[in-house]
């Protein structure tokens, strides 16, 4: 390649690198940007891990092509530190200790996908349901927080609710019925002192932020459980036959039936942000230590997580390791299920096995309430 062509090539690469760096910078601040003010910011949040890897490659290439000026691009990695700290846990991976200490509360949070995950045609869902219940039993958790819960899954004749309460010895529960037979539930082996829910502001069948109050080791504790709106990403095209109960999405059908997966991401990110603001209002009003379990349907680089994580601890970041993805498909970067807590609460263990029993992985944390 002669000199003029080399110069032109380097200029084109430089322009491309500058544009890429600009996109990367937007992704670095995706957590602080409200989707109501920037349509599509969720795309930048989801892409951040991949953009970060690409930016490292560019920071290696740029100095080789442009010598000293090329090092300037390395400074653009600094704004990424906040997202990196939320997305990756650098703790050493440890073996989960099954034996539970008496001064620690073990909590299991899981989107159980109605206990009916699998192929309905060949009853795989039933086999997986049995395995799910066995896992719950083996976890020996004090408190269970389930999202996407129905008492009697699919065409089953056995009530999972009653089985867990009676056979697994969780005599106390609060079921937030958010639809005809659907909602979130909190099971407890510790007596529930109080319970309730705060409904989100959807017009038809709104989901809720559910809570229970318990006393653990003579200390009051509130436990929240919620599920932010599903985004219906399993199908590229949504029809009445693939959506289940139409009543649940009545206010959104005009959009859903004429949208792509990409469009749904941005649409529901805006809804999730509104829900997260309501959640944060309730958390800020809570006078006792609290634990917040949720399927956020939002990643750690999102505005939703940024809002909720403020002044709270994340059990995964405290004791987990790696990327900690909790969704079984698409990407290992999708850590959309969380156990957050008041700053006074200490995380002693965290465990999220990659079980193919639901479309989400279960997450378990052993927590110490402090003094």
Short mmCIF file of C-alpha atoms in Angstrom, two decimals:
data_model
loop_
_atom_site.label_atom_id
_atom_site.label_comp_id
_atom_site.label_asym_id
_atom_site.label_seq_id
_atom_site.Cartn_x
_atom_site.Cartn_y
_atom_site.Cartn_z
CA UNK A 1 0.00 0.00 0.00
CA UNK A 2 1.54 3.33 -1.07
CA UNK A 3 1.79 6.35 1.21
CA UNK A 4 -1.39 8.24 0.09
CA UNK A 5 -3.50 5.09 0.47
CA UNK A 6 -1.95 4.38 3.85
CA UNK A 7 -2.78 7.88 5.07
CA UNK A 8 -6.38 7.57 3.80
CA UNK A 9 -6.76 4.16 5.44
CA UNK A 10 -5.50 5.49 8.77
CA UNK A 11 -7.87 8.46 8.56
CA UNK A 12 -10.84 6.16 7.92
CA UNK A 13 -9.84 3.94 10.85
CA UNK A 14 -9.42 7.00 13.07
CA UNK A 15 -12.89 8.34 12.21
CA UNK A 16 -14.35 4.90 12.88
CA UNK A 17 -12.50 4.74 16.20
CA UNK A 18 -13.78 8.16 17.24
CA UNK A 19 -17.38 7.21 16.40
CA UNK A 20 -16.99 3.92 18.27
CA UNK A 21 -15.57 5.77 21.28
CA UNK A 22 -18.55 8.12 21.28
CA UNK A 23 -20.98 5.18 21.30
CA UNK A 24 -18.95 3.57 24.07
CA UNK A 25 -19.12 6.74 26.18
CA UNK A 26 -22.91 6.82 25.89
CA UNK A 27 -22.99 3.21 27.10
CA UNK A 28 -20.78 4.15 30.05
CA UNK A 29 -23.44 6.58 31.28
CA UNK A 30 -26.50 4.44 30.45
CA UNK A 31 -27.22 3.94 34.14
CA UNK A 32 -27.68 7.64 34.78
CA UNK A 33 -29.87 8.34 31.73
CA UNK A 34 -33.64 8.03 32.11
CA UNK A 35 -35.17 6.15 29.13
CA UNK A 36 -37.92 8.78 29.10
CA UNK A 37 -35.26 11.29 28.05
CA UNK A 38 -33.28 9.06 25.67
CA UNK A 39 -35.22 6.52 23.64
CA UNK A 40 -33.18 3.38 23.14
CA UNK A 41 -30.67 3.91 25.96
CA UNK A 42 -31.39 0.30 26.95
CA UNK A 43 -29.57 -0.83 23.79
CA UNK A 44 -26.41 0.88 25.00
CA UNK A 45 -26.81 -0.64 28.47
CA UNK A 46 -27.16 -4.16 27.06
CA UNK A 47 -24.27 -3.67 24.65
CA UNK A 48 -21.87 -2.25 27.24
CA UNK A 49 -19.93 -5.49 28.01
CA UNK A 50 -19.27 -6.07 24.33
CA UNK A 51 -18.49 -2.41 23.64
CA UNK A 52 -16.03 -2.50 26.54
CA UNK A 53 -14.14 -5.44 25.04
CA UNK A 54 -14.10 -3.67 21.68
CA UNK A 55 -12.81 -0.50 23.32
CA UNK A 56 -9.90 -2.36 24.88
CA UNK A 57 -8.99 -3.70 21.44
CA UNK A 58 -9.19 -0.17 20.00
CA UNK A 59 -6.99 1.16 22.81
CA UNK A 60 -4.36 -1.40 21.85
CA UNK A 61 -4.56 -0.67 18.13
CA UNK A 62 -4.71 3.15 18.31
CA UNK A 63 -1.21 3.74 19.78
CA UNK A 64 0.27 1.39 17.19
CA UNK A 65 -1.29 3.37 14.35
CA UNK A 66 -1.08 6.91 15.73
CA UNK A 67 1.74 6.73 18.31
CA UNK A 68 1.36 9.23 21.17
CA UNK A 69 -2.10 10.66 20.28
CA UNK A 70 -3.43 7.10 20.26
CA UNK A 71 -2.94 6.77 24.01
CA UNK A 72 -5.61 9.43 24.58
CA UNK A 73 -8.30 6.84 23.84
CA UNK A 74 -7.21 4.86 26.89
CA UNK A 75 -8.52 7.67 29.08
CA UNK A 76 -12.01 6.89 27.80
CA UNK A 77 -11.92 3.62 29.74
CA UNK A 78 -12.14 5.54 33.02
CA UNK A 79 -15.90 6.27 32.81
CA UNK A 80 -16.45 2.53 32.40
CA UNK A 81 -15.24 1.77 35.92
CA UNK A 82 -18.67 2.32 37.48
CA UNK A 83 -20.35 -0.15 35.11
CA UNK A 84 -17.54 -2.68 35.51
CA UNK A 85 -17.93 -2.55 39.29
CA UNK A 86 -21.67 -3.28 38.93
CA UNK A 87 -21.32 -5.96 36.27
CA UNK A 88 -18.40 -8.10 37.41
CA UNK A 89 -17.56 -9.50 40.81
CA UNK A 90 -13.85 -10.14 41.24
CA UNK A 91 -14.30 -12.31 44.31
CA UNK A 92 -12.64 -15.71 44.22
CA UNK A 93 -15.14 -18.43 43.35
CA UNK A 94 -15.91 -20.52 46.42
CA UNK A 95 -17.92 -23.66 47.13
CA UNK A 96 -21.32 -22.97 48.63
CA UNK A 97 -21.54 -24.36 52.16
CA UNK A 98 -24.85 -26.12 52.57
CA UNK A 99 -24.85 -26.01 56.35
CA UNK A 100 -26.57 -22.83 57.46
CA UNK A 101 -25.42 -20.87 60.50
CA UNK A 102 -28.03 -19.95 63.08
CA UNK A 103 -27.16 -16.25 63.02
CA UNK A 104 -27.61 -16.02 59.24
CA UNK A 105 -30.81 -15.79 57.23
CA UNK A 106 -30.83 -17.84 54.05
CA UNK A 107 -33.04 -16.47 51.30
CA UNK A 108 -33.83 -18.03 47.93
CA UNK A 109 -35.14 -15.82 45.12
CA UNK A 110 -36.28 -17.41 41.86
CA UNK A 111 -38.43 -16.66 38.85
CA UNK A 112 -40.00 -20.12 38.69
CA UNK A 113 -41.78 -19.58 35.36
CA UNK A 114 -45.04 -20.89 36.82
CA UNK A 115 -43.32 -24.20 37.72
CA UNK A 116 -44.14 -25.26 34.18
CA UNK A 117 -40.92 -24.70 32.21
CA UNK A 118 -40.28 -27.20 29.44
CA UNK A 119 -42.08 -28.84 26.56
CA UNK A 120 -45.74 -29.20 27.41
CA UNK A 121 -46.23 -31.82 24.67
CA UNK A 122 -43.93 -34.41 26.25
CA UNK A 123 -44.46 -33.42 29.92
CA UNK A 124 -40.86 -32.25 30.36
CA UNK A 125 -42.33 -29.46 32.47
CA UNK A 126 -43.55 -32.00 35.01
CA UNK A 127 -40.14 -33.60 35.42
CA UNK A 128 -38.54 -30.20 35.80
CA UNK A 129 -41.18 -29.16 38.31
CA UNK A 130 -40.20 -32.12 40.49
CA UNK A 131 -36.52 -31.17 40.21
CA UNK A 132 -37.31 -27.56 41.10
CA UNK A 133 -39.16 -28.59 44.23
CA UNK A 134 -36.28 -30.90 45.19
CA UNK A 135 -33.83 -28.02 44.76
CA UNK A 136 -35.97 -25.78 46.94
CA UNK A 137 -36.04 -28.49 49.60
CA UNK A 138 -32.26 -29.00 49.45
CA UNK A 139 -31.58 -25.26 49.69
CA UNK A 140 -32.89 -25.22 53.27
CA UNK A 141 -33.68 -21.52 52.93
CA UNK A 142 -35.51 -19.66 55.67
CA UNK A 143 -37.39 -17.51 53.16
CA UNK A 144 -38.43 -18.17 49.56
CA UNK A 145 -39.24 -15.34 47.15
CA UNK A 146 -40.79 -16.59 43.92
CA UNK A 147 -41.71 -14.54 40.87
CA UNK A 148 -43.95 -15.74 38.00
CA UNK A 149 -45.78 -17.98 40.46
CA UNK A 150 -49.06 -19.83 40.04
CA UNK A 151 -50.48 -22.11 42.76
CA UNK A 152 -51.44 -24.93 40.37
CA UNK A 153 -49.18 -25.04 37.26
CA UNK A 154 -50.59 -25.71 33.78
CA UNK A 155 -52.94 -28.75 33.90
CA UNK A 156 -51.53 -30.05 37.16
CA UNK A 157 -53.83 -31.32 39.89
CA UNK A 158 -51.45 -30.68 42.78
CA UNK A 159 -51.12 -27.27 44.41
CA UNK A 160 -47.45 -26.32 44.50
CA UNK A 161 -48.36 -23.67 47.07
CA UNK A 162 -49.83 -26.23 49.46
CA UNK A 163 -47.01 -28.71 48.85
CA UNK A 164 -44.31 -26.16 49.67
CA UNK A 165 -46.23 -24.92 52.70
CA UNK A 166 -46.98 -28.38 54.11
CA UNK A 167 -44.38 -30.86 52.85
CA UNK A 168 -41.40 -28.48 52.71
CA UNK A 169 -42.40 -26.86 56.00
CA UNK A 170 -42.98 -23.25 55.06
CA UNK A 171 -46.13 -22.65 57.14
CA UNK A 172 -46.20 -18.88 56.59
CA UNK A 173 -46.66 -17.18 53.25
CA UNK A 174 -47.94 -14.05 51.55
CA UNK A 175 -49.25 -14.43 48.01
CA UNK A 176 -49.63 -11.26 45.96
CA UNK A 177 -52.24 -12.30 43.42
CA UNK A 178 -51.62 -9.95 40.50
CA UNK A 179 -53.78 -11.69 37.89
CA UNK A 180 -56.34 -14.44 37.63
CA UNK A 181 -54.00 -17.01 39.16
CA UNK A 182 -50.59 -15.36 38.85
CA UNK A 183 -48.30 -13.28 41.00
CA UNK A 184 -45.37 -13.25 43.41
CA UNK A 185 -45.18 -15.16 46.67
CA UNK A 186 -43.06 -15.09 49.81
CA UNK A 187 -42.80 -18.30 51.86
CA UNK A 188 -41.27 -18.23 55.32
CA UNK A 189 -40.37 -20.64 58.10
CA UNK A 190 -40.35 -17.63 60.40
CA UNK A 191 -43.71 -16.19 61.51
CA UNK A 192 -44.90 -13.25 59.40
CA UNK A 193 -45.77 -10.26 61.57
CA UNK A 194 -47.22 -8.12 58.80
CA UNK A 195 -47.58 -8.24 55.02
CA UNK A 196 -48.90 -6.23 52.12
CA UNK A 197 -48.29 -5.00 48.62
CA UNK A 198 -48.04 -1.81 46.62
CA UNK A 199 -49.53 -2.03 43.15
CA UNK A 200 -47.77 -0.64 40.12
CA UNK A 201 -49.65 1.86 38.02
CA UNK A 202 -50.64 -0.24 35.01
CA UNK A 203 -54.34 0.07 34.31
CA UNK A 204 -55.12 -3.63 33.84
CA UNK A 205 -53.86 -6.44 36.09
CA UNK A 206 -50.95 -4.48 37.57
CA UNK A 207 -48.19 -6.44 39.25
CA UNK A 208 -47.09 -5.46 42.73
CA UNK A 209 -44.25 -4.88 45.12
CA UNK A 210 -45.03 -7.44 47.85
CA UNK A 211 -43.52 -7.43 51.34
CA UNK A 212 -43.55 -9.30 54.63
CA UNK A 213 -42.25 -8.30 58.04
CA UNK A 214 -40.54 -10.91 60.21
CA UNK A 215 -38.40 -10.95 63.34
CA UNK A 216 -35.12 -12.83 62.94
CA UNK A 217 -32.86 -13.29 65.97
CA UNK A 218 -34.87 -10.61 67.78
CA UNK A 219 -34.32 -8.11 64.97
CA UNK A 220 -37.15 -6.78 62.79
CA UNK A 221 -36.69 -7.29 59.06
CA UNK A 222 -38.76 -6.48 55.99
CA UNK A 223 -38.48 -8.63 52.88
CA UNK A 224 -39.65 -7.32 49.50
CA UNK A 225 -40.36 -9.38 46.41
CA UNK A 226 -41.32 -8.18 42.94
CA UNK A 227 -41.31 -8.87 39.23
CA UNK A 228 -40.98 -6.01 36.77
CA UNK A 229 -42.99 -6.26 33.57
CA UNK A 230 -42.19 -9.10 31.20
CA UNK A 231 -40.89 -7.97 27.81
CA UNK A 232 -42.20 -10.88 25.72
CA UNK A 233 -38.90 -11.52 23.98
CA UNK A 234 -39.35 -15.27 23.48
CA UNK A 235 -41.10 -14.77 20.13
CA UNK A 236 -40.05 -12.47 17.32
CA UNK A 237 -43.71 -12.01 16.37
CA UNK A 238 -46.40 -11.93 19.05
CA UNK A 239 -49.91 -13.16 18.38
CA UNK A 240 -52.92 -13.77 20.66
CA UNK A 241 -51.99 -17.47 20.68
CA UNK A 242 -48.48 -16.89 22.04
CA UNK A 243 -49.20 -14.35 24.74
CA UNK A 244 -51.39 -16.30 27.16
CA UNK A 245 -54.06 -14.26 28.93
CA UNK A 246 -54.71 -11.22 26.77
CA UNK A 247 -56.20 -9.42 29.76
CA UNK A 248 -52.72 -9.09 31.27
CA UNK A 249 -51.50 -6.96 28.36
CA UNK A 250 -54.76 -5.36 27.25
CA UNK A 251 -53.34 -1.84 27.37
CA UNK A 252 -50.27 -2.89 25.32
CA UNK A 253 -51.74 -5.16 22.64
CA UNK A 254 -51.72 -2.47 19.96
CA UNK A 255 -47.97 -2.16 20.39
CA UNK A 256 -47.09 -5.79 21.12
CA UNK A 257 -48.75 -7.27 18.04
CA UNK A 258 -46.90 -4.87 15.75
CA UNK A 259 -43.47 -4.72 17.38
CA UNK A 260 -40.07 -6.35 17.05
CA UNK A 261 -37.94 -7.65 19.92
CA UNK A 262 -35.72 -4.58 19.62
CA UNK A 263 -38.69 -2.21 19.90
CA UNK A 264 -40.03 -4.11 22.93
CA UNK A 265 -36.73 -3.68 24.77
CA UNK A 266 -36.97 0.11 24.66
CA UNK A 267 -40.72 0.18 25.32
CA UNK A 268 -40.57 -1.93 28.47
CA UNK A 269 -37.38 -0.30 29.73
CA UNK A 270 -39.39 2.89 30.10
CA UNK A 271 -42.09 1.00 32.03
CA UNK A 272 -39.47 -0.68 34.23
CA UNK A 273 -38.02 2.70 35.13
CA UNK A 274 -41.41 3.95 36.30
CA UNK A 275 -41.83 0.80 38.37
CA UNK A 276 -38.33 1.15 39.82
CA UNK A 277 -39.07 4.71 40.92
CA UNK A 278 -42.15 3.51 42.80
CA UNK A 279 -40.10 0.72 44.40
CA UNK A 280 -37.40 3.14 45.49
CA UNK A 281 -39.99 5.42 47.08
CA UNK A 282 -41.21 2.50 49.18
CA UNK A 283 -37.72 1.37 50.12
CA UNK A 284 -36.81 4.88 51.25
CA UNK A 285 -39.84 4.88 53.55
CA UNK A 286 -38.80 1.65 55.26
CA UNK A 287 -37.51 2.21 58.79
CA UNK A 288 -36.24 -1.31 59.45
CA UNK A 289 -33.44 -3.24 57.72
CA UNK A 290 -34.77 -4.78 54.52
CA UNK A 291 -33.99 -7.25 51.76
CA UNK A 292 -35.20 -6.71 48.20
CA UNK A 293 -35.59 -9.72 45.89
CA UNK A 294 -36.60 -9.21 42.29
CA UNK A 295 -36.64 -10.23 38.69
CA UNK A 296 -35.83 -6.78 37.32
CA UNK A 297 -35.81 -7.71 33.64
CA UNK A 298 -32.99 -5.15 33.54
CA UNK A 299 -29.20 -5.50 33.60
CA UNK A 300 -26.73 -3.86 36.04
CA UNK A 301 -25.81 -1.21 33.47
CA UNK A 302 -29.43 -0.05 33.17
CA UNK A 303 -31.11 2.98 34.68
CA UNK A 304 -33.44 0.63 36.58
CA UNK A 305 -30.56 -1.03 38.44
CA UNK A 306 -28.84 2.32 38.96
CA UNK A 307 -31.96 3.69 40.68
CA UNK A 308 -32.52 0.68 42.90
CA UNK A 309 -28.92 -0.10 43.86
CA UNK A 310 -28.29 3.39 45.26
CA UNK A 311 -27.49 3.15 49.00
CA UNK A 312 -27.96 -0.61 48.95
CA UNK A 313 -25.76 -3.70 48.83
CA UNK A 314 -25.91 -6.30 46.09
CA UNK A 315 -25.40 -9.86 47.37
CA UNK A 316 -23.77 -10.91 44.09
CA UNK A 317 -21.20 -8.12 44.20
CA UNK A 318 -20.47 -8.87 47.85
CA UNK A 319 -19.92 -12.62 47.57
CA UNK A 320 -20.55 -13.76 43.98
CA UNK A 321 -17.95 -14.09 41.24
CA UNK A 322 -17.66 -13.43 37.51
CA UNK A 323 -20.51 -12.07 35.41
CA UNK A 324 -23.24 -13.80 37.40
CA UNK A 325 -25.78 -14.15 34.58
CA UNK A 326 -29.17 -15.32 35.85
CA UNK A 327 -31.02 -15.80 32.57
CA UNK A 328 -30.48 -19.15 30.88
CA UNK A 329 -30.23 -17.98 27.26
CA UNK A 330 -29.09 -15.15 24.96
CA UNK A 331 -26.02 -13.95 26.91
CA UNK A 332 -24.14 -14.71 30.16
CA UNK A 333 -24.11 -10.96 30.83
CA UNK A 334 -27.85 -10.93 31.63
CA UNK A 335 -27.84 -10.66 35.41
CA UNK A 336 -31.46 -9.57 35.73
CA UNK A 337 -32.32 -11.21 39.07
CA UNK A 338 -31.06 -9.62 42.27
CA UNK A 339 -30.96 -9.78 46.04
CA UNK A 340 -30.31 -6.26 47.34
CA UNK A 341 -30.29 -5.19 50.96
CA UNK A 342 -29.82 -2.38 53.43
CA UNK A 343 -26.20 -1.41 53.98
CA UNK A 344 -26.26 -2.75 57.54
CA UNK A 345 -26.86 -6.31 56.28
CA UNK A 346 -23.80 -8.42 55.52
CA UNK A 347 -23.71 -11.05 52.77
CA UNK A 348 -21.90 -14.19 53.89
CA UNK A 349 -22.58 -16.47 50.91
CA UNK A 350 -24.03 -16.19 47.41
CA UNK A 351 -24.97 -19.02 45.09
CA UNK A 352 -26.62 -19.02 41.65
CA UNK A 353 -26.37 -22.46 40.02
CA UNK A 354 -27.01 -22.60 36.27
CA UNK A 355 -29.96 -24.99 36.42
CA UNK A 356 -32.02 -25.64 33.30
CA UNK A 357 -35.25 -25.83 35.29
CA UNK A 358 -36.70 -22.39 34.62
CA UNK A 359 -35.75 -19.66 32.18
CA UNK A 360 -34.07 -18.00 35.18
CA UNK A 361 -31.48 -19.37 37.57
CA UNK A 362 -32.19 -19.46 41.31
CA UNK A 363 -30.16 -17.13 43.51
CA UNK A 364 -29.42 -17.84 47.17
CA UNK A 365 -27.80 -15.61 49.77
CA UNK A 366 -26.87 -16.12 53.41
CA UNK A 367 -27.26 -12.78 55.17
CA UNK A 368 -26.26 -11.50 58.59
CA UNK A 369 -28.32 -8.65 59.96
CA UNK A 370 -25.46 -7.02 61.85
CA UNK A 371 -25.88 -5.36 65.21
#
